[in-house]
PDB file of C-alpha atoms in Angstrom:
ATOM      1  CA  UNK A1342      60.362 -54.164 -38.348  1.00 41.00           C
ATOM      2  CA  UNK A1343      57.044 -55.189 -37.287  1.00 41.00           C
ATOM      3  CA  UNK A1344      57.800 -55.041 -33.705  1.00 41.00           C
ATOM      4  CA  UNK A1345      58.984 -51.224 -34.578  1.00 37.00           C
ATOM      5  CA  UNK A1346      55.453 -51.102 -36.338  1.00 37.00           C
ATOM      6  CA  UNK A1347      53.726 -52.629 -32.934  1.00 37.00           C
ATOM      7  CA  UNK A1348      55.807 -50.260 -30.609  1.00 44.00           C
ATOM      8  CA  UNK A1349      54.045 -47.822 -32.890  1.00 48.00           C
ATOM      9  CA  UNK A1350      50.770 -48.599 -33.399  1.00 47.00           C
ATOM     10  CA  UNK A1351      51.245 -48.904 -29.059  1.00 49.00           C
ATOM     11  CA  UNK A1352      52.108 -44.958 -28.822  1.00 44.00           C
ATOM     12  CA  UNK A1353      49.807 -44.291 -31.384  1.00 46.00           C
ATOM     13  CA  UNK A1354      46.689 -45.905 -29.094  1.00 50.00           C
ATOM     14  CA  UNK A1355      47.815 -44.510 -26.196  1.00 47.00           C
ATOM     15  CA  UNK A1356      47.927 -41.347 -28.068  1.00 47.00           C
ATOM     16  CA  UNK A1357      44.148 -41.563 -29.892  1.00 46.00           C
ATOM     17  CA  UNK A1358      43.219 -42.960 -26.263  1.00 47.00           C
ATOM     18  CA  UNK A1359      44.631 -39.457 -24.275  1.00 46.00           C
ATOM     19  CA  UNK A1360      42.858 -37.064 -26.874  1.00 46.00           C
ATOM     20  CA  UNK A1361      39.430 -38.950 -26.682  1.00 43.00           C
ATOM     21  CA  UNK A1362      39.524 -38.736 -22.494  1.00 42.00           C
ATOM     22  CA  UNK A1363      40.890 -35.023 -22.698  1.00 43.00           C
ATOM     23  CA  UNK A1364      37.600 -34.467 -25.168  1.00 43.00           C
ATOM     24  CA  UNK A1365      35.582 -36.620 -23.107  1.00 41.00           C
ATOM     25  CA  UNK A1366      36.537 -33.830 -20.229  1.00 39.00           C
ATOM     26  CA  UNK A1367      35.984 -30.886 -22.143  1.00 41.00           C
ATOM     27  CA  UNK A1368      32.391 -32.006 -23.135  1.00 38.00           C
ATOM     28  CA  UNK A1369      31.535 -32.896 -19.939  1.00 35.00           C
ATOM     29  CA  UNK A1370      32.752 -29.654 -18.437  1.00 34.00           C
ATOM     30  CA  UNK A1371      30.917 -27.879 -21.434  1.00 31.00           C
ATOM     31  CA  UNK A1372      27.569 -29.505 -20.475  1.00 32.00           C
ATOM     32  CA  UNK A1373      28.382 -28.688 -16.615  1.00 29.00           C
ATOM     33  CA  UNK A1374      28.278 -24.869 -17.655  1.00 30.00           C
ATOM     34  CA  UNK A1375      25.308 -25.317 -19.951  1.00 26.00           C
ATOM     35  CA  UNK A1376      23.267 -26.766 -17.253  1.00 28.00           C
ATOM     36  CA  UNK A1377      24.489 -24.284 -14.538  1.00 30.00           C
ATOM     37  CA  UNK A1378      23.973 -21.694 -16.533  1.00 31.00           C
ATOM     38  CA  UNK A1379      19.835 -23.035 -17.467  1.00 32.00           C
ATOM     39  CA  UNK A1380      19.334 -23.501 -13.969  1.00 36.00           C
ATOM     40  CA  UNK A1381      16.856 -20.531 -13.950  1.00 48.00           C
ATOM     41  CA  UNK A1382      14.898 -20.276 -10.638  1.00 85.00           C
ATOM     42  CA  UNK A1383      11.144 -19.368 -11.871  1.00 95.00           C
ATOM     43  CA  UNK A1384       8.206 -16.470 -10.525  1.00 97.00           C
ATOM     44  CA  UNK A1385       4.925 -18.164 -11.629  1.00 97.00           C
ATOM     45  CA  UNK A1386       1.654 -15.944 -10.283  1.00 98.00           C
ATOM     46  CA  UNK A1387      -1.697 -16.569 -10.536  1.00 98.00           C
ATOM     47  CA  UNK A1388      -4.051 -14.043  -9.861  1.00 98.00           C
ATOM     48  CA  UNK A1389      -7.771 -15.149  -9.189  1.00 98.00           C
ATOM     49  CA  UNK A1390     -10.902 -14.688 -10.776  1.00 97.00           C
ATOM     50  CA  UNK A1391     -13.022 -13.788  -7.636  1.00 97.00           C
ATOM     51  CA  UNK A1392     -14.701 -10.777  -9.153  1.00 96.00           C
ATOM     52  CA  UNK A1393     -14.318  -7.514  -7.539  1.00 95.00           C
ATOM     53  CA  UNK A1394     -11.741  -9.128  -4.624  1.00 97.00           C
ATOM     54  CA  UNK A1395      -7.995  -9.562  -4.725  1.00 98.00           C
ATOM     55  CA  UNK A1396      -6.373 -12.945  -3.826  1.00 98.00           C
ATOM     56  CA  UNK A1397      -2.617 -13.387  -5.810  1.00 98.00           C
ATOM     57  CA  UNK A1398      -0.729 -16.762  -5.216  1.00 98.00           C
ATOM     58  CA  UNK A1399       3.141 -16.470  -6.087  1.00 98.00           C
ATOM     59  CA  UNK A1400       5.497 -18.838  -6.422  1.00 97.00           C
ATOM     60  CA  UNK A1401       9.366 -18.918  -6.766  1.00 96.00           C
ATOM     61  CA  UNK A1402      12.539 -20.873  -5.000  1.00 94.00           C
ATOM     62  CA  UNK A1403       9.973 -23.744  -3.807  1.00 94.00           C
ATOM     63  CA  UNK A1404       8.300 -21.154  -1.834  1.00 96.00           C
ATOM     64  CA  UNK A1405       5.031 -19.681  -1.841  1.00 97.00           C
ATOM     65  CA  UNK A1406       3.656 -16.420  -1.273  1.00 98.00           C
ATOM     66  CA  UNK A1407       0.015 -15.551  -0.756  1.00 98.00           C
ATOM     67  CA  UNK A1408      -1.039 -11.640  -1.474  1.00 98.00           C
ATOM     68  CA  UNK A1409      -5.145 -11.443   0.306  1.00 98.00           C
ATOM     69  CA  UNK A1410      -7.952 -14.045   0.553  1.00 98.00           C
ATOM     70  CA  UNK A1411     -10.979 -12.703  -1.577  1.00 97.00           C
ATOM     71  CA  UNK A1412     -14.646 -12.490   0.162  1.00 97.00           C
ATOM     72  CA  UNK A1413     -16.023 -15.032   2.477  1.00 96.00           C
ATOM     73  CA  UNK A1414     -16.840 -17.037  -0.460  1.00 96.00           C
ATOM     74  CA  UNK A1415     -13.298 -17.297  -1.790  1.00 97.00           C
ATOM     75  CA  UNK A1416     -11.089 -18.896   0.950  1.00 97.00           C
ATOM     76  CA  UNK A1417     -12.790 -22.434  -0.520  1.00 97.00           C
ATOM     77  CA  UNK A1418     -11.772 -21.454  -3.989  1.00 97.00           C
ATOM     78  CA  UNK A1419      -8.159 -20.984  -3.279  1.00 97.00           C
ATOM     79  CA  UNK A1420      -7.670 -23.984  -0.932  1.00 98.00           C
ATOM     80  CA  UNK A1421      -9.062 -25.984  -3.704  1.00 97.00           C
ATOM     81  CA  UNK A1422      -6.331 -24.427  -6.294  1.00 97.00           C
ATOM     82  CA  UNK A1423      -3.583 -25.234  -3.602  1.00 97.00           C
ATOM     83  CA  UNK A1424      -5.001 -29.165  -2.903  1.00 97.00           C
ATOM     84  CA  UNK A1425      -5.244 -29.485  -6.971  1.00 96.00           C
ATOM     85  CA  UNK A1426      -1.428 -28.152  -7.677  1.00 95.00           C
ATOM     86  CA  UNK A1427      -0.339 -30.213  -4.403  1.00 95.00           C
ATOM     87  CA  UNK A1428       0.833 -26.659  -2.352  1.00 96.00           C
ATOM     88  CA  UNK A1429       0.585 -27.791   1.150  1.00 94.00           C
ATOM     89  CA  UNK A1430       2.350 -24.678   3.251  1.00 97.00           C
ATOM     90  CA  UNK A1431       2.345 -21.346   2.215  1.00 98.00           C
ATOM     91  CA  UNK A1432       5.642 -19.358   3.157  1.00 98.00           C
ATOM     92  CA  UNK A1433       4.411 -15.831   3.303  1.00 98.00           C
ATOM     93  CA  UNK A1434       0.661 -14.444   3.711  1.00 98.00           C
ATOM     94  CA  UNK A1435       0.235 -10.908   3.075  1.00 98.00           C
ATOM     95  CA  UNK A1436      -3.057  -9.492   3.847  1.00 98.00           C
ATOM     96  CA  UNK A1437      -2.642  -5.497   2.304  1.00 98.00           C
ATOM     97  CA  UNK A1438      -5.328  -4.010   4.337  1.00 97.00           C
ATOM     98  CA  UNK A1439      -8.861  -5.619   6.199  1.00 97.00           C
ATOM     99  CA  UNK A1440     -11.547  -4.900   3.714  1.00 97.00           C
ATOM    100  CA  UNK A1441     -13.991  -7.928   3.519  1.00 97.00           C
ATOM    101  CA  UNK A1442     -13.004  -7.969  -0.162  1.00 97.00           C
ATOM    102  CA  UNK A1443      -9.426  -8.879   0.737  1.00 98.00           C
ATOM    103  CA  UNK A1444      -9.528 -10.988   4.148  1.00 98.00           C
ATOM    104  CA  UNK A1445     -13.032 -12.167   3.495  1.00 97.00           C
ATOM    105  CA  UNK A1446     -11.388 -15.466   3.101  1.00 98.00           C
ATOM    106  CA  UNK A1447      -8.501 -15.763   5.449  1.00 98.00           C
ATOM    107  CA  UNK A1448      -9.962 -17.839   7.808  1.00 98.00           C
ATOM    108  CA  UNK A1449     -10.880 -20.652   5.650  1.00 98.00           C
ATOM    109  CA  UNK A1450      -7.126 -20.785   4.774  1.00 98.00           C
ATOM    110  CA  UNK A1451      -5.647 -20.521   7.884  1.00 98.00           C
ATOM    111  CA  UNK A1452      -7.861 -23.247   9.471  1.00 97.00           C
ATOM    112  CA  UNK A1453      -7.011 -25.397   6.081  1.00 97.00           C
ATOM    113  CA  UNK A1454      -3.213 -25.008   5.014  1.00 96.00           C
ATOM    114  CA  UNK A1455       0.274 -24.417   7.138  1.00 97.00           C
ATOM    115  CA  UNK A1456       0.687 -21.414   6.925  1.00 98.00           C
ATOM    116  CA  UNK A1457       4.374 -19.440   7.826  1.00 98.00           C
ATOM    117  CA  UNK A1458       4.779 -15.648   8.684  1.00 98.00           C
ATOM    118  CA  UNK A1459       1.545 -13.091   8.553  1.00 98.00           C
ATOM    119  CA  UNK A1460       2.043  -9.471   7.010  1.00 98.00           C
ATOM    120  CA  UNK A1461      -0.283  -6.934   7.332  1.00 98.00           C
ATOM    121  CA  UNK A1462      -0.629  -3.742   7.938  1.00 97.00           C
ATOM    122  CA  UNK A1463      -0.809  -1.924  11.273  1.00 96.00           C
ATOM    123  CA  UNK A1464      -4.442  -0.966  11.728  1.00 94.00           C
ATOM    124  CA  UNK A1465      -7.358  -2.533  13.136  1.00 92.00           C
ATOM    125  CA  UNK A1466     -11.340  -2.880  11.953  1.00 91.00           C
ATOM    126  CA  UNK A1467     -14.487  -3.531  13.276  1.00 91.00           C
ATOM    127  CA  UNK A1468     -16.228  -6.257  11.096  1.00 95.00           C
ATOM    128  CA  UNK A1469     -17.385  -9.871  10.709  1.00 96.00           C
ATOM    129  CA  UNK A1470     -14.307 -10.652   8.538  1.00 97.00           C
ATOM    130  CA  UNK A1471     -12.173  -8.930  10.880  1.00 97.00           C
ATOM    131  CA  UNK A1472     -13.199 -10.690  13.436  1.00 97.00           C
ATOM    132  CA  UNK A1473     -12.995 -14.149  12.047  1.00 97.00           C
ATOM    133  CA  UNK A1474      -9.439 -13.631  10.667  1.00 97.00           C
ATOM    134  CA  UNK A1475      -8.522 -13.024  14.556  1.00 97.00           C
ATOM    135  CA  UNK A1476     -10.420 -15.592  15.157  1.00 97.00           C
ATOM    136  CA  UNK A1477      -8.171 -18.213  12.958  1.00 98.00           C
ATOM    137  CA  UNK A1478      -4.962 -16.862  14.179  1.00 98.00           C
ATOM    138  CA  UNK A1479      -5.576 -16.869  17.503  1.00 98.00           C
ATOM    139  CA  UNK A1480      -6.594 -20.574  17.466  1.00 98.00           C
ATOM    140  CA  UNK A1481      -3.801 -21.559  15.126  1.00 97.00           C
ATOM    141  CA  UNK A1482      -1.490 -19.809  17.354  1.00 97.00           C
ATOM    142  CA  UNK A1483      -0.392 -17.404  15.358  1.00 97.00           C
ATOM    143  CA  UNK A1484       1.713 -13.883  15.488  1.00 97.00           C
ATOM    144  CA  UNK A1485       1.454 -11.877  12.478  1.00 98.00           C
ATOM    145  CA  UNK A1486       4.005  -9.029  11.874  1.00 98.00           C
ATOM    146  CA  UNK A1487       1.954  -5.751  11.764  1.00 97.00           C
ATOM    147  CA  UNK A1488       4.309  -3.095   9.409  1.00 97.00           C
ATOM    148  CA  UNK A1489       5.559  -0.411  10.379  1.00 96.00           C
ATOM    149  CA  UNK A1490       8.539  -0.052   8.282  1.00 97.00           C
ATOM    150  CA  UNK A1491       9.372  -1.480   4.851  1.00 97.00           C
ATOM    151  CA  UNK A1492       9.962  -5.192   5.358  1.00 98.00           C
ATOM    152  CA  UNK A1493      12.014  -7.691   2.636  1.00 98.00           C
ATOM    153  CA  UNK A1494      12.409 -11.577   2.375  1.00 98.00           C
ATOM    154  CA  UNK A1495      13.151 -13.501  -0.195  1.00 97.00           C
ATOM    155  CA  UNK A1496      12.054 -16.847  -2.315  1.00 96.00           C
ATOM    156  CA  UNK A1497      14.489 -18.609  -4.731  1.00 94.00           C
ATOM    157  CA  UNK A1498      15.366 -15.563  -6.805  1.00 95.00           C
ATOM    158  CA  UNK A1499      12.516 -13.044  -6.079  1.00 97.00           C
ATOM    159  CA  UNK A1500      13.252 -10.066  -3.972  1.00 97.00           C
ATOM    160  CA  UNK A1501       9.767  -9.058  -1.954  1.00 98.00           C
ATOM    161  CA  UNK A1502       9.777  -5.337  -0.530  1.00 97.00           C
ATOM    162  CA  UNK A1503       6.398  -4.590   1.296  1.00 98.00           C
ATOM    163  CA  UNK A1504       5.941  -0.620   1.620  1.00 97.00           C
ATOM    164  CA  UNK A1505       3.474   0.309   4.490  1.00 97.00           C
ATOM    165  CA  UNK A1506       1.685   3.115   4.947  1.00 95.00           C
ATOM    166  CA  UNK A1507       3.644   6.472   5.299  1.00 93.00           C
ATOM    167  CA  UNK A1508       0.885   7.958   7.867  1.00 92.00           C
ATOM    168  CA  UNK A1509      -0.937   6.874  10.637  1.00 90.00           C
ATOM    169  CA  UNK A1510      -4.655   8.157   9.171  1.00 91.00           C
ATOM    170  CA  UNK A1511      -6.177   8.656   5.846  1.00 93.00           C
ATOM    171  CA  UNK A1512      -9.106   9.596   5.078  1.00 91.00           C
ATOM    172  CA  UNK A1513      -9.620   6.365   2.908  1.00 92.00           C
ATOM    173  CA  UNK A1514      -9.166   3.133   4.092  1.00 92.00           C
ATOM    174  CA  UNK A1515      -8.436   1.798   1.353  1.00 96.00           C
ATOM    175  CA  UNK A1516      -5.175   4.243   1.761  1.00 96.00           C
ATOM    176  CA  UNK A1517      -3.760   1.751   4.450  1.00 96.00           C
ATOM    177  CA  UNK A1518      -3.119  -0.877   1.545  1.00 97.00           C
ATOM    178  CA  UNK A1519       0.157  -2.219   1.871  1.00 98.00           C
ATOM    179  CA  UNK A1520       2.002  -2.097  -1.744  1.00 98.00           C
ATOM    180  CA  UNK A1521       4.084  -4.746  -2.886  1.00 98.00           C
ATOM    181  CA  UNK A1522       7.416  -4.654  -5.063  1.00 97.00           C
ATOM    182  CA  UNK A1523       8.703  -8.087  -6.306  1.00 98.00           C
ATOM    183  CA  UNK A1524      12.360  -8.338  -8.506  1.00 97.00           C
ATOM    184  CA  UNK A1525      12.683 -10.858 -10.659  1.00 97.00           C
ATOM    185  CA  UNK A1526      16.120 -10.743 -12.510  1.00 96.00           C
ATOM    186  CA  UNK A1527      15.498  -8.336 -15.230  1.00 96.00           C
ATOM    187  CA  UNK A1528      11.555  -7.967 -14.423  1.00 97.00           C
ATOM    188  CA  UNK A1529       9.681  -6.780 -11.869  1.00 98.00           C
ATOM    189  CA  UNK A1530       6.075  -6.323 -10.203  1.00 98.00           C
ATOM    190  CA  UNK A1531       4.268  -3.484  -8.504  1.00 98.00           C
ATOM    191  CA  UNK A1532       1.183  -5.093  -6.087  1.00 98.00           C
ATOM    192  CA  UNK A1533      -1.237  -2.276  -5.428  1.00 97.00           C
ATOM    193  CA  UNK A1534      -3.840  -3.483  -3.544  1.00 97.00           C
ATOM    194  CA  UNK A1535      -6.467  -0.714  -3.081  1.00 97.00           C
ATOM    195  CA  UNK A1536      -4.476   1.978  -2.857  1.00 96.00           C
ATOM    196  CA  UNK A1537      -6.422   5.703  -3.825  1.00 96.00           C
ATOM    197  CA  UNK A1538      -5.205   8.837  -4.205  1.00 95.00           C
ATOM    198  CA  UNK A1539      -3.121   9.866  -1.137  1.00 95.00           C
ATOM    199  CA  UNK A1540      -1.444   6.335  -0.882  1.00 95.00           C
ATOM    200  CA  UNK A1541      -0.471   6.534  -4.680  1.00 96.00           C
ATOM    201  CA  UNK A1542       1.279   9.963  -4.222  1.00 95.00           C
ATOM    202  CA  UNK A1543       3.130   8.639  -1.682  1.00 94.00           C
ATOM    203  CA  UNK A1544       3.949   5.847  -4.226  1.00 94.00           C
ATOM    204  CA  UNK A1545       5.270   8.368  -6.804  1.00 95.00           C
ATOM    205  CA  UNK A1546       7.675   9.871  -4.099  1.00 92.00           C
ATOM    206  CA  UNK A1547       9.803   6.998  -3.947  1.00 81.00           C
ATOM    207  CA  UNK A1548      12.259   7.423  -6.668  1.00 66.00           C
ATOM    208  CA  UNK A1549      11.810   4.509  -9.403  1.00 83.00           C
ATOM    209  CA  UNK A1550       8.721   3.275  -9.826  1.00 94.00           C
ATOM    210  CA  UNK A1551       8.702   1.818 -13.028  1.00 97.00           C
ATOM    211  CA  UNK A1552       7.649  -1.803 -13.181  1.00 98.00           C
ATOM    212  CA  UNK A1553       7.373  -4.899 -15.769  1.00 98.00           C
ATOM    213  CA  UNK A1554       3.885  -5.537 -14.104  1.00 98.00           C
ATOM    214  CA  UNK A1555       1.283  -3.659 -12.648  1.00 98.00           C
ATOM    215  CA  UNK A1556      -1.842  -4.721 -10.595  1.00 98.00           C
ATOM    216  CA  UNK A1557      -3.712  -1.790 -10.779  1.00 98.00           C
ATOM    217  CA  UNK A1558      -4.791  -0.320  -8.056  1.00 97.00           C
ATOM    218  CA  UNK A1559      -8.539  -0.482  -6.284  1.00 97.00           C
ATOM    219  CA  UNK A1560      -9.563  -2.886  -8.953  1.00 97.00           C
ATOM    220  CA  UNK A1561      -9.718  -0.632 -11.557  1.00 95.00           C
ATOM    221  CA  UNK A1562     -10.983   3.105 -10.469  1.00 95.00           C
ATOM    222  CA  UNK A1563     -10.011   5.687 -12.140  1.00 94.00           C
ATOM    223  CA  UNK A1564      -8.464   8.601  -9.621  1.00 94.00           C
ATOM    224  CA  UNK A1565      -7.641  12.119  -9.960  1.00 95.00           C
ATOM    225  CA  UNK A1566      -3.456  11.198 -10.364  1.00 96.00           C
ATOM    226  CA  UNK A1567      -3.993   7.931 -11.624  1.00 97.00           C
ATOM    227  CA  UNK A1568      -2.478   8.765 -15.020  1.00 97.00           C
ATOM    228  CA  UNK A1569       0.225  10.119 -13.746  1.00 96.00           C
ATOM    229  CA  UNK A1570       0.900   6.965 -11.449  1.00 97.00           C
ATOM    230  CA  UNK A1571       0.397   4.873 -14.946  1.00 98.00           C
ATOM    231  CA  UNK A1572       2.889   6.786 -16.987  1.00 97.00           C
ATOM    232  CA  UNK A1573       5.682   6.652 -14.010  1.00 97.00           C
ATOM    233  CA  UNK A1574       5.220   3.193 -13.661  1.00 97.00           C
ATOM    234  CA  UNK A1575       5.636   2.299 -17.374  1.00 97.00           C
ATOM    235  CA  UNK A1576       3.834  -1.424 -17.017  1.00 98.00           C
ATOM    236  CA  UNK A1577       4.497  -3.774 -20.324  1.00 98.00           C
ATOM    237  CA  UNK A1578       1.910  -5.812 -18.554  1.00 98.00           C
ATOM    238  CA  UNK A1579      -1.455  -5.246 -16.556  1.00 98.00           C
ATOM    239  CA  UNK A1580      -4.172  -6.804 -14.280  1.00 98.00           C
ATOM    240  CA  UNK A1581      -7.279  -5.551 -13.108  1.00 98.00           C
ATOM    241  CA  UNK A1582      -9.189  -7.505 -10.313  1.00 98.00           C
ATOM    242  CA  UNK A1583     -12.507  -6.849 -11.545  1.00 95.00           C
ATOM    243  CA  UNK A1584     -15.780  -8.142 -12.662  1.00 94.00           C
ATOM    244  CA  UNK A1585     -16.437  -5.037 -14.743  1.00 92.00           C
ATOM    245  CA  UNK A1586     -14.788  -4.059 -18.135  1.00 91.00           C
ATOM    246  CA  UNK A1587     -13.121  -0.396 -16.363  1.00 92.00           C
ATOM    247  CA  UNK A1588     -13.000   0.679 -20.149  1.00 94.00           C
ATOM    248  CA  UNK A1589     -11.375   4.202 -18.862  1.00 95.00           C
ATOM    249  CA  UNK A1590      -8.402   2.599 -17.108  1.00 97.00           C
ATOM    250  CA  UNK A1591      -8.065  -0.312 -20.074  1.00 97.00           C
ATOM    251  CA  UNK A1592      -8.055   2.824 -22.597  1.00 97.00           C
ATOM    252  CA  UNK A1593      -5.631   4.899 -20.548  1.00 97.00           C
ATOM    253  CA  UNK A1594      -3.090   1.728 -19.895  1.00 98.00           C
ATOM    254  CA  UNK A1595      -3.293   0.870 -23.539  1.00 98.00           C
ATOM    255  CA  UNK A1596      -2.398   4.192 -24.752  1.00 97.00           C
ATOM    256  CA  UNK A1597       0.835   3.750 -23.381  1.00 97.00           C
ATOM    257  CA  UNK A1598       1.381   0.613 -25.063  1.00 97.00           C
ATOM    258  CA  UNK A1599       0.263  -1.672 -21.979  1.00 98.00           C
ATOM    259  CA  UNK A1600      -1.194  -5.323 -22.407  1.00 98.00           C
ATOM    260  CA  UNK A1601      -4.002  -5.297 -19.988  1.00 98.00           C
ATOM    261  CA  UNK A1602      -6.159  -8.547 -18.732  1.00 98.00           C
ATOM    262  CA  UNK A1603      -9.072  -8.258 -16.655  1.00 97.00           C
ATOM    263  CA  UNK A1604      -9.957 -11.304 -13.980  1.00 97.00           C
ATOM    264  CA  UNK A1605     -13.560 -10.916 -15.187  1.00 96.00           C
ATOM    265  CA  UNK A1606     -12.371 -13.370 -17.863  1.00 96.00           C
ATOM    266  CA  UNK A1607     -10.919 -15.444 -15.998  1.00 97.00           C
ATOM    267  CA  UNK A1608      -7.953 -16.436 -14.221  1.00 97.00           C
ATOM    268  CA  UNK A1609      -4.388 -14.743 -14.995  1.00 98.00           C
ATOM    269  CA  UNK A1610      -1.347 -16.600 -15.226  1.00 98.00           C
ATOM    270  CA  UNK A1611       2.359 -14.992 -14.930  1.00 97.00           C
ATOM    271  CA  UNK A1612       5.915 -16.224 -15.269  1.00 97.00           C
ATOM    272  CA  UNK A1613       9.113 -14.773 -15.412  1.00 97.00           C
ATOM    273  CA  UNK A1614      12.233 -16.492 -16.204  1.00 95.00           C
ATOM    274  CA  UNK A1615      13.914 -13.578 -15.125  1.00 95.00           C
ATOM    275  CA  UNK A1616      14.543 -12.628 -18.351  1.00 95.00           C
ATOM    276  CA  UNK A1617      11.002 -12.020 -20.102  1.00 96.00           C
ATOM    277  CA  UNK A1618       7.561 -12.346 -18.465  1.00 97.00           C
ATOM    278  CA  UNK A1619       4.719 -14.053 -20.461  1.00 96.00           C
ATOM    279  CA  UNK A1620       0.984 -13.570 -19.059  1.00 96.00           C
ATOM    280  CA  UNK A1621      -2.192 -16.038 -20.515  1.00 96.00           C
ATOM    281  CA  UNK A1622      -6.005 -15.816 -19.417  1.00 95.00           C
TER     282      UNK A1622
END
């Protein structure tokens, strides 16, 4: 009898010993799926308080993209922010058109940090800045890609389009702006630069425009189609590269519902998860 019972209690082990492994396995491919399925690859932006100057650092997939260098005054500023956060290349520098306000600092940056593959557009300038940002490339032997046609790349999860100009002149320089379009997952961003009237009509031909985020263009000025441009574009979110208040444009965003932050107040902060996009100043 009680070697019956042992036999038993044997099968009865090996029994209570199966269904813990097999539940062992099933939790452990549970928490595989969970963590798969949280590995989220991050867009974090920061767009600078320089006053009335653009300079945008982006960051996503371990890569880094750099969107114009402020004034003269500014490359300092954002090599600083890169030594502090321990960013030691950056991927992709896009430099949207050759105003002082925009490649003022380029050749701080390019003397200071590695820097990969140089977008800009394909014009040329007469000026100090202009100058010094040839300057810089030339002695860090370097071959930036002057657009023509829409270019793409990637980093991690965000999908960069850059949209060149559409014409050869304008009457405005600022007109020459290359725009950028960044997907993120369910969001998305719309990089102006300086683009003015013409250039933002030829923004509204393309067929969706609509956008999580919006820099607004030319730091803030108010154009004869701008409100048009703002209602196709549909922005939850807004930043204005500015060291005035642009009341007019803050008004006319708002009215549609937008959150709007102006870089007089400081620095603006973005991430997307993919998913939603939060924004702090």
């Amino acid at each position: 009898m009680n070697q019956y019972l042992f036999k038993d209690k044997r099968v009865m082990y090996l029994y209570i010993t199966l269904f813990i492994i097999m539940a062992l396995i099933g939790c452990s491919s549970h928490q595989t799926k969970i963590a798969a399925s949280s590995n989220v690859s991050f867009l974090d932006m920061v767009i600078f308080k320089i006053g009335k100057a653009d300079s945008m650092l982006l960051m996503a997939g371990g890569k880094t993209v750099l969107i114009d260098s402020g004034e003269d005054k500014d490359g300092d500023k954002v090599v600083k922010y890169l030594e502090e956060n321990n960013i030691d290349k950056i991927d992709y520098m896009i430099l949207t058109h050759f105003d002082k306000d925009h490649v003022g600092g380029v050749d701080v940056i390019i003397n200071s940090v590695d820097v990969g593959q140089i977008i800009t557009p394909n014009y040329k300038r007469s000026s100090k800045q202009y100058r010094e940002y040839k300057n810089a490339i030339t002695a860090n032997h370097k071959t930036p890609k002057a657009l023509i046609n829409t270019y793409t790349f990637s980093a991690g999860t965000a999908e960069f389009t850059v949209y060149p100009p559409q014409k050869n002149k304008y009457k405005e320089e600022n007109d020459y702006s290359l725009v950028v379009s960044v997907k993120h997952g369910n969001n998305s961003l719309l990089l102006t630069a300086d683009a003015v009237e013409e250039r933002l009509d030829e923004l509204m031909g393309h067929s969706d425009i609509e956008h999580t985020f919006l820099k607004v263009p030319h730091h803030g000025k108010f154009e004869a189609n701008t409100l048009e441009f703002f209602s196709m574009v549909k922005p939850q979110f807004a930043v204005i590269t500015s060291a005035r208040k642009r009341n007019k444009t803050v008004k006319a965003l708002e009215k549609l519902g937008t959150k709007v932050f102006v870089t007089r107040n400081g620095n603006v902060y973005v991430k997307s998860d993919g998913y939603s996009m939060s924004m702090q100043q």
